CSV table of C-alpha atoms in Angstrom, one decimal:
chain,number,residue,atom,x,y,z
A,56,MET,CA,108.5,103.8,151.3
A,57,GLU,CA,105.6,106.3,151.1
A,58,LEU,CA,104.6,105.6,154.7
A,59,LEU,CA,108.2,106.3,155.8
A,60,ALA,CA,108.3,109.5,153.8
A,61,VAL,CA,105.1,110.7,155.5
A,62,GLU,CA,106.5,109.9,158.9
A,63,ALA,CA,109.8,111.7,158.1
A,64,ALA,CA,107.9,114.7,156.8
A,65,GLY,CA,105.9,114.7,160.0
A,66,ARG,CA,109.1,115.0,161.9
A,67,GLY,CA,110.0,118.1,159.9
A,68,MET,CA,112.5,116.3,157.7
A,69,VAL,CA,112.7,117.2,154.0
A,70,VAL,CA,112.1,114.1,151.8
A,71,LEU,CA,113.9,114.0,148.4
A,72,ALA,CA,114.1,111.4,145.6
A,73,ALA,CA,117.6,110.2,144.7
A,74,GLU,CA,117.7,112.4,141.6
A,75,GLU,CA,117.0,115.4,143.8
A,76,ALA,CA,119.7,114.5,146.4
A,77,SER,CA,122.1,117.2,145.3
A,78,ALA,CA,119.7,119.8,146.7
A,79,ALA,CA,120.0,118.2,150.2
A,80,ALA,CA,121.2,120.5,152.9
A,81,GLY,CA,122.2,119.6,156.5
A,82,PRO,CA,122.4,116.1,157.9
A,83,THR,CA,121.4,113.5,155.3
A,84,TYR,CA,119.9,110.0,155.8
A,85,TRP,CA,119.3,107.3,153.2
A,86,TYR,CA,116.5,104.8,152.4
A,87,GLY,CA,116.8,103.1,149.1
A,88,GLY,CA,119.0,100.9,146.9
A,89,PRO,CA,122.7,100.2,147.2
A,90,VAL,CA,123.7,101.4,143.7
A,91,ALA,CA,122.4,105.0,144.2
A,92,ALA,CA,123.6,104.9,147.8
A,93,ALA,CA,127.2,104.1,146.7
A,94,ARG,CA,127.0,107.0,144.2
A,95,LEU,CA,125.8,109.5,146.8
A,96,ALA,CA,127.3,108.4,150.1
A,97,ASP,CA,130.5,110.4,149.9
A,98,GLN,CA,128.8,113.4,148.3
A,99,LEU,CA,126.1,113.7,151.0
A,100,GLY,CA,128.2,112.3,154.0
A,101,PHE,CA,126.0,109.4,155.1
A,102,ALA,CA,127.3,106.0,156.4
A,103,LEU,CA,125.5,102.8,155.7
A,104,LEU,CA,125.4,100.0,158.3
A,105,GLU,CA,125.1,96.4,157.1
A,106,PRO,CA,125.6,92.9,158.5
A,107,ALA,CA,128.7,90.9,157.3
A,108,ASP,CA,128.1,88.6,154.3
A,109,ASP,CA,128.9,85.5,156.4
A,110,TRP,CA,126.9,86.4,159.5
A,111,LEU,CA,124.1,83.8,158.8
A,112,ALA,CA,126.7,81.1,157.9
A,113,GLU,CA,128.6,81.6,161.1
A,114,LEU,CA,125.5,81.1,163.3
A,115,PRO,CA,125.1,77.8,165.1
A,116,GLU,CA,122.5,75.5,163.6
A,117,GLU,CA,120.5,76.2,166.8
A,118,PHE,CA,119.6,79.5,165.2
A,119,THR,CA,119.6,78.7,161.5
A,120,GLY,CA,117.6,75.4,161.7
A,121,ARG,CA,119.5,74.2,158.6
A,122,GLU,CA,122.9,74.0,157.1
A,123,VAL,CA,124.1,77.3,155.7
A,124,ARG,CA,127.5,78.2,154.2
A,125,ALA,CA,129.2,81.2,152.7
A,126,ALA,CA,130.5,80.6,149.2
A,127,THR,CA,130.9,82.2,145.8
A,128,VAL,CA,129.1,81.8,142.5
A,129,LEU,CA,131.9,79.5,141.4
A,130,ASP,CA,131.1,77.2,144.3
A,131,ALA,CA,127.4,77.4,143.5
A,132,TRP,CA,128.0,76.2,139.9
A,133,ALA,CA,129.2,72.9,141.4
A,134,ILE,CA,126.1,72.1,143.4
A,135,GLU,CA,124.4,68.9,142.3
A,136,ARG,CA,121.3,68.9,144.5
A,137,PRO,CA,118.5,71.4,145.1
A,138,THR,CA,119.9,74.2,147.2
A,139,PHE,CA,118.6,77.6,148.2
A,140,VAL,CA,121.1,80.2,146.7
A,141,LYS,CA,121.0,83.9,147.5
A,142,PRO,CA,123.3,86.9,147.4
A,143,PRO,CA,123.9,87.8,151.0
A,144,ARG,CA,123.2,91.6,150.6
A,145,ASP,CA,122.5,93.0,147.2
A,146,LYS,CA,119.8,91.6,144.9
A,147,SER,CA,122.2,90.8,142.1
A,148,PHE,CA,120.2,87.7,141.1
A,149,PRO,CA,117.0,86.1,142.4
A,150,ALA,CA,117.2,84.2,145.7
A,151,ASP,CA,115.6,80.8,145.0
A,152,VAL,CA,115.9,77.1,145.2
A,153,TYR,CA,118.1,76.0,142.3
A,154,ALA,CA,117.9,72.3,141.2
A,155,ASP,CA,121.7,72.4,140.5
A,156,GLY,CA,124.4,74.9,139.7
A,157,SER,CA,123.6,74.9,136.0
A,158,ARG,CA,120.3,76.6,136.7
A,159,LEU,CA,121.8,79.8,138.1
A,160,PRO,CA,121.4,82.9,135.9
A,161,ALA,CA,123.9,83.3,133.1
A,162,GLY,CA,126.6,86.0,133.2
A,163,LEU,CA,127.3,86.0,137.0
A,164,ASP,CA,130.8,86.9,138.2
A,165,PRO,CA,132.3,83.7,139.6
A,166,ALA,CA,133.7,85.7,142.6
A,167,THR,CA,130.3,87.0,143.6
A,168,PRO,CA,129.6,86.0,147.3
A,169,VAL,CA,126.6,83.8,147.9
A,170,LEU,CA,124.9,81.9,150.7
A,171,LEU,CA,124.2,78.2,150.1
A,172,SER,CA,121.4,76.8,152.3
A,173,GLU,CA,119.8,73.5,152.8
A,174,VAL,CA,116.2,73.6,151.6
A,175,VAL,CA,113.6,73.9,154.4
A,176,THR,CA,109.9,74.9,154.6
A,177,PHE,CA,109.1,78.1,156.5
A,178,ALA,CA,105.4,78.1,157.6
A,179,ALA,CA,105.6,81.8,158.3
A,180,GLU,CA,108.3,84.5,158.1
A,181,TYR,CA,108.6,87.7,160.0
A,182,ARG,CA,110.6,90.9,159.5
A,183,LEU,CA,112.1,92.4,162.6
A,184,PHE,CA,113.6,95.9,162.8
A,185,LEU,CA,116.2,95.7,165.6
A,186,LEU,CA,117.7,98.7,167.4
A,187,ASP,CA,120.4,98.2,170.0
A,188,GLY,CA,119.5,94.5,170.2
A,189,GLN,CA,115.8,95.1,170.8
A,190,ILE,CA,112.9,94.6,168.5
A,191,ALA,CA,111.6,98.1,167.6
A,192,THR,CA,108.8,96.8,165.4
A,193,GLY,CA,108.0,93.9,163.1
A,194,SER,CA,105.7,92.4,160.6
A,195,ARG,CA,104.8,89.0,159.2
A,196,TYR,CA,105.6,89.1,155.5
A,197,ALA,CA,105.1,85.6,154.1
A,198,VAL,CA,103.2,82.3,154.7
A,199,PHE,CA,104.5,79.2,153.1
A,200,GLY,CA,106.6,81.4,150.8
A,201,ARG,CA,103.8,83.5,149.6
A,202,LEU,CA,103.6,87.2,150.3
A,203,ASP,CA,101.1,87.8,153.2
A,204,PRO,CA,102.0,90.9,155.3
A,205,HIS,CA,100.3,91.3,158.6
A,206,PRO,CA,101.2,93.5,161.6
A,207,LEU,CA,103.0,91.7,164.4
A,208,ASP,CA,100.7,91.6,167.5
A,209,ARG,CA,103.2,92.6,170.2
A,210,HIS,CA,100.9,91.1,172.9
A,211,GLY,CA,100.2,87.8,171.2
A,212,PRO,CA,101.7,84.3,171.7
A,213,ILE,CA,103.7,84.5,168.4
A,214,ALA,CA,105.4,87.7,169.6
A,215,ALA,CA,106.3,86.1,172.9
A,216,GLU,CA,108.0,83.2,171.0
A,217,ILE,CA,109.8,85.6,168.7
A,218,ASP,CA,111.0,87.7,171.7
A,219,GLU,CA,112.4,84.7,173.4
A,220,PHE,CA,114.2,83.5,170.3
A,221,VAL,CA,115.6,87.0,169.5
A,222,ASP,CA,116.8,87.4,173.1
A,223,ARG,CA,118.8,84.2,172.8
A,224,LEU,CA,120.0,85.1,169.3
A,225,VAL,CA,121.2,88.6,170.4
A,226,ALA,CA,123.0,87.1,173.5
A,227,ALA,CA,124.8,84.6,171.2
A,228,ALA,CA,125.5,86.7,168.1
A,229,GLY,CA,124.3,90.2,168.6
A,230,SER,CA,127.8,91.6,168.8
A,231,ALA,CA,128.3,90.6,165.2
A,232,LEU,CA,125.4,92.8,164.0
A,233,PRO,CA,125.2,96.6,163.7
A,234,SER,CA,123.1,98.4,166.2
A,235,ALA,CA,120.4,99.0,163.6
A,236,VAL,CA,119.6,96.1,161.4
A,237,VAL,CA,116.8,93.9,160.0
A,238,VAL,CA,116.6,90.2,161.0
A,239,ASP,CA,114.1,88.0,159.3
A,240,VAL,CA,113.0,84.9,161.3
A,241,GLY,CA,110.6,82.1,160.5
A,242,GLN,CA,108.8,79.0,161.7
A,243,VAL,CA,110.6,76.0,160.3
A,244,LEU,CA,108.4,72.9,159.9
A,245,ASP,CA,110.0,69.9,161.6
A,246,THR,CA,109.7,66.7,159.6
A,247,TYR,CA,110.3,64.5,162.6
A,248,ARG,CA,107.9,66.0,165.2
A,249,PRO,CA,104.7,68.0,165.3
A,250,GLY,CA,104.9,71.8,165.3
A,251,HIS,CA,107.7,74.2,164.4
A,252,ARG,CA,111.0,75.7,165.5
A,253,TRP,CA,112.2,79.2,165.1
A,254,ALA,CA,115.1,80.0,162.8
A,255,VAL,CA,116.8,83.0,161.3
A,256,VAL,CA,116.0,83.5,157.6
A,257,GLU,CA,118.6,86.2,157.0
A,258,ALA,CA,119.9,89.6,158.1
A,259,ASN,CA,119.4,92.7,156.0
A,260,MET,CA,120.3,96.3,155.8
A,261,ALA,CA,117.6,98.4,157.4
A,262,TRP,CA,118.0,101.1,154.8
A,263,PHE,CA,117.1,98.7,152.0
A,264,SER,CA,114.4,96.6,153.6
A,265,HIS,CA,110.7,96.7,152.9
A,266,ALA,CA,108.7,97.6,156.0
A,267,TYR,CA,105.6,95.5,155.1
A,268,ALA,CA,103.1,96.0,157.9
A,269,ALA,CA,105.6,97.2,160.6
A,270,GLU,CA,105.0,100.5,162.4
A,271,PRO,CA,106.4,103.3,160.1
A,272,ALA,CA,107.6,105.4,163.1
A,273,ARG,CA,109.6,102.6,164.6
A,274,VAL,CA,111.0,101.5,161.2
A,275,LEU,CA,112.1,105.1,160.6
A,276,ASP,CA,113.9,105.1,164.0
A,277,VAL,CA,116.0,102.1,162.9
A,278,VAL,CA,116.6,103.5,159.4
A,279,LEU,CA,117.9,106.8,160.7
A,280,ARG,CA,120.5,104.9,162.8
A,281,ALA,CA,121.4,102.6,160.0
A,282,ALA,CA,122.0,105.2,157.3
A,283,GLY,CA,122.8,108.6,158.8
A,284,PRO,CA,125.6,111.1,158.9
A,285,CYS,CA,129.1,109.6,159.1
A,286,GLU,CA,129.9,111.7,162.2
A,287,ASP,CA,127.0,110.1,164.1
A,288,VAL,CA,128.2,106.5,163.7
A,289,LYS,CA,128.9,104.9,167.0
A,290,PRO,CA,132.4,103.4,167.5
A,291,ALA,CA,130.9,99.9,167.9
A,292,ASP,CA,129.2,100.3,164.5
A,293,LEU,CA,132.4,101.3,162.6
A,294,PRO,CA,133.2,97.7,161.4
A,295,PHE,CA,129.7,97.5,159.8
A,296,VAL,CA,130.0,100.7,157.7
A,297,ARG,CA,129.6,99.8,154.0
A,298,HIS,CA,132.6,100.7,151.9
């Protein structure tokens, strides 16, 4: 967040903490959590773009590399085998592999949306900031589930593989994403053959996504589109405005 603040200040923008937001004047943009954003959006006039809860579940398995379905906490309570369970957008409980439904945190609303996913092993995971269906910047963020940020070499063989995968993904399902969004992808280890295959990990709100080792200037470009003044929202993005 600090690097984005430095980049924004370098562009002549005034950077304020959430508790100082009432002092904001002129067009306002947001980078931060959804709770404070919900409290301030109407007051400050910004619109938040986000992918649909079921976007990942609606993708063909060609892009997910595993079975994924949209459900609720009530459905998750009924699972009887190890399953990766996560809230599709907000971090209302930890995303993790749960041995069965009884292991979910206590006190959850049974109507809370969740994604239920078959358990797979991601050898490496990459965060991609997409603008108008193109990769603006990206970063590796994990290796075998452990945090390990590293800049994405845009001229290396991994970047070429990612570009090819994202091109196919955008052609097939890009219209179901806002114009500014984060898509995480990873290398799924294949049990039945050597090597890996690319798969989507998840889609996230750009205004609530850690940049890791991505280029701050390009990240900021995506964030400004994803969480800027209501009057600047493109018609095609209106279905993706958070309410």
